Every structure is written in structure tokens, then in C-alpha cells.
């Protein structure tokens, strides 16, 4: 196999509505997901094994517990994979799922929807790889024709265990989305997004109060909308242009914070 290289983009939950809990314990969601033009970089070639490099390599397993390795096993394939890790983890931006989805794409593997979901709730939308509405327990992925949005992502170096965030929900039974915009007008989408939620924010604040400081900083820097992504601790703010987002990112640098400007689609 000739070496192939690809970007594993950060996944951003612009919204995350928790709509129920099934008898098997899995929570149902209604979430608007977009993908950034920044992320990890994955290279695959002939051979076997996983090598992790980059600024966030520490703590990433290279054995069969890694989602990349598990996905290749399910595909019945072998590959030598190098993961250049640029996204903080855990961060609520789908790093591991996006890494695995990118590897599957690079090796040309096509797993069944049931197998993809069994590997992880974020994997189906990451395999899809573009703006979508994700629902059910992650298995329902409906493409969305969204305008490009411009964001600053901040991870403050805090950890929020996803099971604990769900455990602290006041109620799992919350309303889903209603009346998604039908145009590609960015202002219309922004108005709609401001009326939506991330139902895991309040539980995450209890676990890691410093997340609220990040959101305050984003709003103070002029974000039209600031919200946590996924179960955290990464937060995002939206700006009207990439240049404005880049200017804000420079102003938002703090010791211990990972801060990046990006565009979402």
C-alpha cells in the first residue's frame, strides 16, 4: 500500500440536546455537528502497528484498545498508521472517532452501520465527515447544507468524564430541535443556534467549573455565540469571519489553554 495521508478534523457539537434514555441505559440525542478545517493528521501505509506523535501524543494508547486499531480489526485489515496528534483529549471534539473514521477512509474500508455504531456513538457522524444532524444514539446521521461558520476553539486543560456528565443530568428527557433553517444564510443559522442548547453544559460546570471561565472569555472577546462542544471541556465561539476569529484567538491565549481559530462546515 502506497502511503496515504489525511486530516482527521475536529468534530464540533454546535448543539447537543439530550432527548431521552433507553431501557439499555443509552441516552438519545439530537445534535447539530460540524467539522473544522483543523485536526489530527493520519498517515497509513503497508505493515502493521500504530505510532503516535505530535503535541498531544502523551496518553494515547497504541495497543488494541485504540479505536483506530479496533476499527481496522473490524474491517479485517492491517495497516501501519502514524497519528500526528494535534487535538487535546479528551475534549468533546471527537478526536479518537475522527482519527478512526479517517483511517477507514484512507484504507478504503466500508463497515456496516451496525459495526460502526458498535465502535462508538460519534463514529457514524465522523465517517460521514460533514455537517449533519445526529440523532438516536448516534446511528441516525442526516446531512445538512450549512453555511461556513468561523470559530475559536478553546480547551482549558480540564477533564470531564462523559459518563459522569450524563449521570449528573437533571433529566434526560428534554426537547429536541425544532425548525432548522432552510437557507444557507449565516445570520439565520446564528439566530437559530442561539436558541438551542448543550444539555451537558450544566453537569460539566459542576465537574470542572473552569469551563464557565472559558465561555465568559469567549463572550468577552466578542463571540456572537459561545457554547461547550460535546461533553467538554472544549468550548467554541462563533465570529462573522475567519479573520475576526483569528484576531480573537490571538487575544484569547492564556497559560494552559489550547486556542485555535478554524472554519466549520
CSV table of C-alpha atoms in Angstrom, one decimal:
chain,number,residue,atom,x,y,z
A,1,UNK,CA,0.0,0.0,0.0
A,2,UNK,CA,1.4,3.4,-1.0
A,3,UNK,CA,1.3,5.8,2.0
A,4,UNK,CA,-1.8,7.9,2.2
A,5,UNK,CA,-2.3,10.9,4.4
A,6,UNK,CA,-5.4,12.7,5.6
A,7,UNK,CA,-6.8,15.3,8.1
A,8,UNK,CA,-8.9,13.9,10.9
A,9,UNK,CA,-11.0,17.0,11.6
A,10,UNK,CA,-12.2,18.2,14.9
A,11,UNK,CA,-15.9,17.5,15.4
A,12,UNK,CA,-17.9,20.3,17.0
A,13,UNK,CA,-21.3,19.8,18.5
A,14,UNK,CA,-22.9,23.2,17.8
A,15,UNK,CA,-25.9,21.9,19.7
A,16,UNK,CA,-26.4,18.8,21.9
A,17,UNK,CA,-30.0,18.1,23.1
A,18,UNK,CA,-30.4,15.0,25.3
A,19,UNK,CA,-33.8,13.8,24.5
A,20,UNK,CA,-34.2,10.5,26.5
A,21,UNK,CA,-32.7,7.4,28.0
A,22,UNK,CA,-33.4,3.9,26.6
A,23,UNK,CA,-34.0,0.9,28.7
A,24,UNK,CA,-30.5,-0.3,28.0
A,25,UNK,CA,-29.1,2.9,29.5
A,26,UNK,CA,-28.0,4.6,26.3
A,27,UNK,CA,-29.0,8.3,26.0
A,28,UNK,CA,-30.7,9.5,22.9
A,29,UNK,CA,-29.6,12.8,21.4
A,30,UNK,CA,-30.5,15.5,18.9
A,31,UNK,CA,-27.2,17.2,17.9
A,32,UNK,CA,-26.1,19.5,15.1
A,33,UNK,CA,-22.5,18.6,14.2
A,34,UNK,CA,-20.0,20.4,12.1
A,35,UNK,CA,-16.3,19.7,11.2
A,36,UNK,CA,-13.4,22.0,11.5
A,37,UNK,CA,-10.6,22.6,9.0
A,38,UNK,CA,-8.1,21.7,11.8
A,39,UNK,CA,-7.4,18.4,13.4
A,40,UNK,CA,-5.1,15.4,13.7
A,41,UNK,CA,-3.1,14.2,10.8
A,42,UNK,CA,-3.2,10.4,9.9
A,43,UNK,CA,-0.8,8.5,7.6
A,44,UNK,CA,-1.4,4.9,6.6
A,45,UNK,CA,0.9,2.5,4.8
A,46,UNK,CA,1.8,-1.1,4.4
A,47,UNK,CA,2.6,-3.0,7.5
A,48,UNK,CA,1.0,-3.1,10.9
A,49,UNK,CA,1.1,-1.1,14.2
A,50,UNK,CA,0.3,2.4,15.4
A,51,UNK,CA,2.7,5.2,16.1
A,52,UNK,CA,1.6,8.4,17.8
A,53,UNK,CA,3.5,11.7,17.5
A,54,UNK,CA,2.6,15.3,18.0
A,55,UNK,CA,1.9,17.7,20.9
A,56,UNK,CA,-0.9,15.6,22.4
A,57,UNK,CA,0.7,12.2,21.9
A,58,UNK,CA,1.1,11.6,25.6
A,59,UNK,CA,-1.6,9.3,27.0
A,60,UNK,CA,-2.8,8.0,23.6
A,61,UNK,CA,-2.7,4.2,23.6
A,62,UNK,CA,-1.0,2.4,20.8
A,63,UNK,CA,-2.3,-1.1,21.5
A,64,UNK,CA,-5.6,-2.8,20.5
A,65,UNK,CA,-7.5,-0.5,22.9
A,66,UNK,CA,-7.1,2.4,20.5
A,67,UNK,CA,-10.1,3.0,18.3
A,68,UNK,CA,-8.0,3.1,15.2
A,69,UNK,CA,-6.8,-0.4,15.9
A,70,UNK,CA,-10.2,-1.7,16.8
A,71,UNK,CA,-11.7,-0.3,13.6
A,72,UNK,CA,-9.0,-2.0,11.5
A,73,UNK,CA,-9.7,-5.3,13.2
A,74,UNK,CA,-13.4,-5.0,12.5
A,75,UNK,CA,-12.5,-4.2,8.8
A,76,UNK,CA,-10.3,-7.3,8.7
A,77,UNK,CA,-7.4,-5.1,7.5
A,78,UNK,CA,-3.8,-4.3,8.6
A,79,UNK,CA,-2.0,-1.0,8.1
A,80,UNK,CA,0.9,0.8,9.6
A,81,UNK,CA,-0.7,4.0,11.0
A,82,UNK,CA,1.1,7.2,12.2
A,83,UNK,CA,-1.2,9.5,14.1
A,84,UNK,CA,0.1,13.1,14.5
A,85,UNK,CA,-2.0,14.2,17.4
A,86,UNK,CA,-2.8,17.9,17.5
A,87,UNK,CA,-6.3,17.8,19.2
A,88,UNK,CA,-6.5,17.7,23.0
A,89,UNK,CA,-8.1,14.6,24.5
A,90,UNK,CA,-10.5,14.0,26.0
A,91,UNK,CA,-12.0,17.2,24.6
A,92,UNK,CA,-15.6,16.7,23.4
A,93,UNK,CA,-14.4,17.2,19.8
A,94,UNK,CA,-14.4,13.6,18.6
A,95,UNK,CA,-10.6,13.2,18.2
A,96,UNK,CA,-10.5,9.5,18.6
A,97,UNK,CA,-13.6,8.9,16.5
A,98,UNK,CA,-12.4,11.2,13.8
A,99,UNK,CA,-9.0,9.5,13.7
A,100,UNK,CA,-10.5,6.1,13.3
A,101,UNK,CA,-13.0,7.3,10.6
A,102,UNK,CA,-10.2,8.9,8.6
A,103,UNK,CA,-8.1,5.7,8.8
A,104,UNK,CA,-11.1,3.7,7.5
A,105,UNK,CA,-11.5,6.2,4.6
A,106,UNK,CA,-7.8,6.1,3.7
A,107,UNK,CA,-7.7,2.3,3.6
A,108,UNK,CA,-11.0,2.1,1.7
A,109,UNK,CA,-12.8,0.1,4.4
A,110,UNK,CA,-16.6,0.0,4.4
A,111,UNK,CA,-18.1,-1.3,7.6
A,112,UNK,CA,-21.8,-1.9,8.2
A,113,UNK,CA,-23.7,0.8,10.0
A,114,UNK,CA,-24.2,-1.6,13.0
A,115,UNK,CA,-20.4,-2.2,13.3
A,116,UNK,CA,-19.6,1.5,13.0
A,117,UNK,CA,-22.0,2.3,15.8
A,118,UNK,CA,-20.7,-0.5,18.0
A,119,UNK,CA,-17.3,1.1,17.8
A,120,UNK,CA,-18.6,4.4,19.2
A,121,UNK,CA,-21.5,6.7,19.2
A,122,UNK,CA,-19.5,9.5,17.5
A,123,UNK,CA,-18.1,7.3,14.8
A,124,UNK,CA,-21.1,7.3,12.3
A,125,UNK,CA,-21.1,11.1,12.1
A,126,UNK,CA,-17.3,11.2,11.8
A,127,UNK,CA,-17.5,8.6,8.9
A,128,UNK,CA,-19.9,11.0,7.3
A,129,UNK,CA,-17.5,13.8,7.8
A,130,UNK,CA,-19.6,16.9,7.0
A,131,UNK,CA,-22.2,19.0,8.7
A,132,UNK,CA,-25.1,16.8,9.9
A,133,UNK,CA,-27.9,16.3,12.3
A,134,UNK,CA,-27.1,13.4,14.5
A,135,UNK,CA,-29.9,11.7,16.5
A,136,UNK,CA,-30.9,8.4,18.1
A,137,UNK,CA,-27.8,7.1,20.0
A,138,UNK,CA,-25.6,8.4,17.1
A,139,UNK,CA,-26.8,6.0,14.4
A,140,UNK,CA,-29.1,8.5,12.6
A,141,UNK,CA,-27.0,10.9,10.5
A,142,UNK,CA,-28.8,13.4,8.2
A,143,UNK,CA,-26.6,15.7,6.1
A,144,UNK,CA,-27.1,19.4,6.4
A,145,UNK,CA,-26.5,22.1,3.9
A,146,UNK,CA,-25.0,24.7,6.3
A,147,UNK,CA,-23.1,27.9,5.6
A,148,UNK,CA,-19.4,28.0,6.6
A,149,UNK,CA,-19.1,29.2,10.2
A,150,UNK,CA,-16.0,30.7,11.7
A,151,UNK,CA,-15.0,29.7,15.2
A,152,UNK,CA,-12.4,29.8,18.0
A,153,UNK,CA,-12.0,26.5,19.9
A,154,UNK,CA,-10.6,26.6,23.4
A,155,UNK,CA,-9.6,23.6,25.6
A,156,UNK,CA,-8.6,24.8,29.1
A,157,UNK,CA,-6.8,21.6,30.0
A,158,UNK,CA,-9.7,20.3,32.1
A,159,UNK,CA,-11.2,16.8,32.0
A,160,UNK,CA,-14.9,15.9,32.0
A,161,UNK,CA,-15.6,12.2,32.1
A,162,UNK,CA,-18.5,11.7,29.7
A,163,UNK,CA,-20.4,9.1,31.8
A,164,UNK,CA,-20.2,11.4,34.8
A,165,UNK,CA,-21.6,14.3,32.8
A,166,UNK,CA,-24.6,12.2,31.7
A,167,UNK,CA,-25.0,10.9,35.3
A,168,UNK,CA,-25.4,14.4,36.6
A,169,UNK,CA,-28.1,15.4,34.1
A,170,UNK,CA,-31.1,16.8,36.0
A,171,UNK,CA,-33.3,15.0,33.5
A,172,UNK,CA,-32.6,13.0,30.3
A,173,UNK,CA,-36.0,14.0,28.8
A,174,UNK,CA,-35.5,17.3,27.0
A,175,UNK,CA,-36.9,18.7,23.8
A,176,UNK,CA,-35.1,18.2,20.5
A,177,UNK,CA,-34.5,20.6,17.7
A,178,UNK,CA,-37.4,22.4,16.0
A,179,UNK,CA,-37.5,24.4,12.8
A,180,UNK,CA,-33.9,24.1,11.4
A,181,UNK,CA,-33.1,26.9,9.0
A,182,UNK,CA,-33.7,26.1,5.3
A,183,UNK,CA,-31.3,28.7,3.8
A,184,UNK,CA,-27.6,29.0,3.8
A,185,UNK,CA,-27.7,32.4,5.4
A,186,UNK,CA,-25.2,32.5,8.2
A,187,UNK,CA,-27.1,35.1,10.2
A,188,UNK,CA,-30.2,33.0,10.1
A,189,UNK,CA,-28.3,30.0,11.3
A,190,UNK,CA,-26.7,32.0,14.1
A,191,UNK,CA,-30.1,33.3,15.3
A,192,UNK,CA,-31.4,29.7,15.3
A,193,UNK,CA,-28.3,28.4,17.1
A,194,UNK,CA,-28.6,31.0,19.9
A,195,UNK,CA,-32.0,29.4,20.8
A,196,UNK,CA,-30.5,25.9,21.1
A,197,UNK,CA,-28.6,24.2,24.0
A,198,UNK,CA,-25.9,21.8,25.1
A,199,UNK,CA,-27.7,19.9,27.8
A,200,UNK,CA,-24.3,18.6,29.2
A,201,UNK,CA,-23.0,22.1,29.9
A,202,UNK,CA,-24.5,22.4,33.4
A,203,UNK,CA,-23.3,19.0,34.5
A,204,UNK,CA,-19.8,19.8,33.1
A,205,UNK,CA,-19.7,23.0,35.0
A,206,UNK,CA,-20.3,21.0,38.2
A,207,UNK,CA,-17.4,18.7,37.4
A,208,UNK,CA,-15.0,21.4,36.0
A,209,UNK,CA,-16.1,24.9,37.0
A,210,UNK,CA,-13.3,26.4,34.9
A,211,UNK,CA,-15.3,25.7,31.7
A,212,UNK,CA,-17.6,28.6,32.6
A,213,UNK,CA,-14.5,30.9,32.6
A,214,UNK,CA,-13.8,29.8,29.1
A,215,UNK,CA,-17.3,30.7,27.9
A,216,UNK,CA,-17.1,34.1,29.7
A,217,UNK,CA,-13.8,34.8,27.9
A,218,UNK,CA,-15.2,33.9,24.5
A,219,UNK,CA,-18.2,36.2,25.1
A,220,UNK,CA,-15.9,38.9,26.4
A,221,UNK,CA,-13.8,38.7,23.2
A,222,UNK,CA,-16.9,39.4,21.1
A,223,UNK,CA,-18.2,35.9,20.2
A,224,UNK,CA,-21.7,36.0,18.8
A,225,UNK,CA,-22.3,32.7,20.4
A,226,UNK,CA,-20.3,30.7,23.0
A,227,UNK,CA,-21.1,27.1,23.9
A,228,UNK,CA,-19.4,23.9,25.0
A,229,UNK,CA,-18.9,21.1,22.5
A,230,UNK,CA,-20.0,17.6,23.3
A,231,UNK,CA,-19.3,16.6,26.9
A,232,UNK,CA,-16.4,19.1,27.1
A,233,UNK,CA,-14.1,20.5,28.0
A,234,UNK,CA,-13.6,22.2,24.6
A,235,UNK,CA,-15.7,25.3,24.1
A,236,UNK,CA,-16.3,27.3,20.9
A,237,UNK,CA,-17.2,30.8,20.0
A,238,UNK,CA,-18.5,32.0,16.6
A,239,UNK,CA,-17.4,35.1,14.7
A,240,UNK,CA,-18.6,36.6,11.4
A,241,UNK,CA,-15.4,35.9,9.5
A,242,UNK,CA,-12.2,33.8,9.7
A,243,UNK,CA,-10.1,37.0,10.1
A,244,UNK,CA,-12.2,38.0,13.1
A,245,UNK,CA,-11.9,34.6,14.6
A,246,UNK,CA,-8.1,34.6,14.1
A,247,UNK,CA,-7.9,38.0,15.8
A,248,UNK,CA,-10.0,36.8,18.7
A,249,UNK,CA,-7.9,33.6,19.0
A,250,UNK,CA,-4.7,35.7,19.5
A,251,UNK,CA,-6.4,37.8,22.2
A,252,UNK,CA,-7.7,34.7,24.0
A,253,UNK,CA,-4.4,33.0,24.6
A,254,UNK,CA,-4.0,32.0,28.3
A,255,UNK,CA,-1.5,29.8,30.1
A,256,UNK,CA,-2.6,26.2,29.9
A,257,UNK,CA,-5.3,26.9,27.3
A,258,UNK,CA,-5.3,25.3,23.8
A,259,UNK,CA,-6.7,28.0,21.5
A,260,UNK,CA,-7.3,27.7,17.7
A,261,UNK,CA,-9.2,29.6,15.1
A,262,UNK,CA,-11.0,27.5,12.4
A,263,UNK,CA,-13.9,27.3,10.0
A,264,UNK,CA,-16.7,24.8,10.3
A,265,UNK,CA,-18.7,23.1,7.6
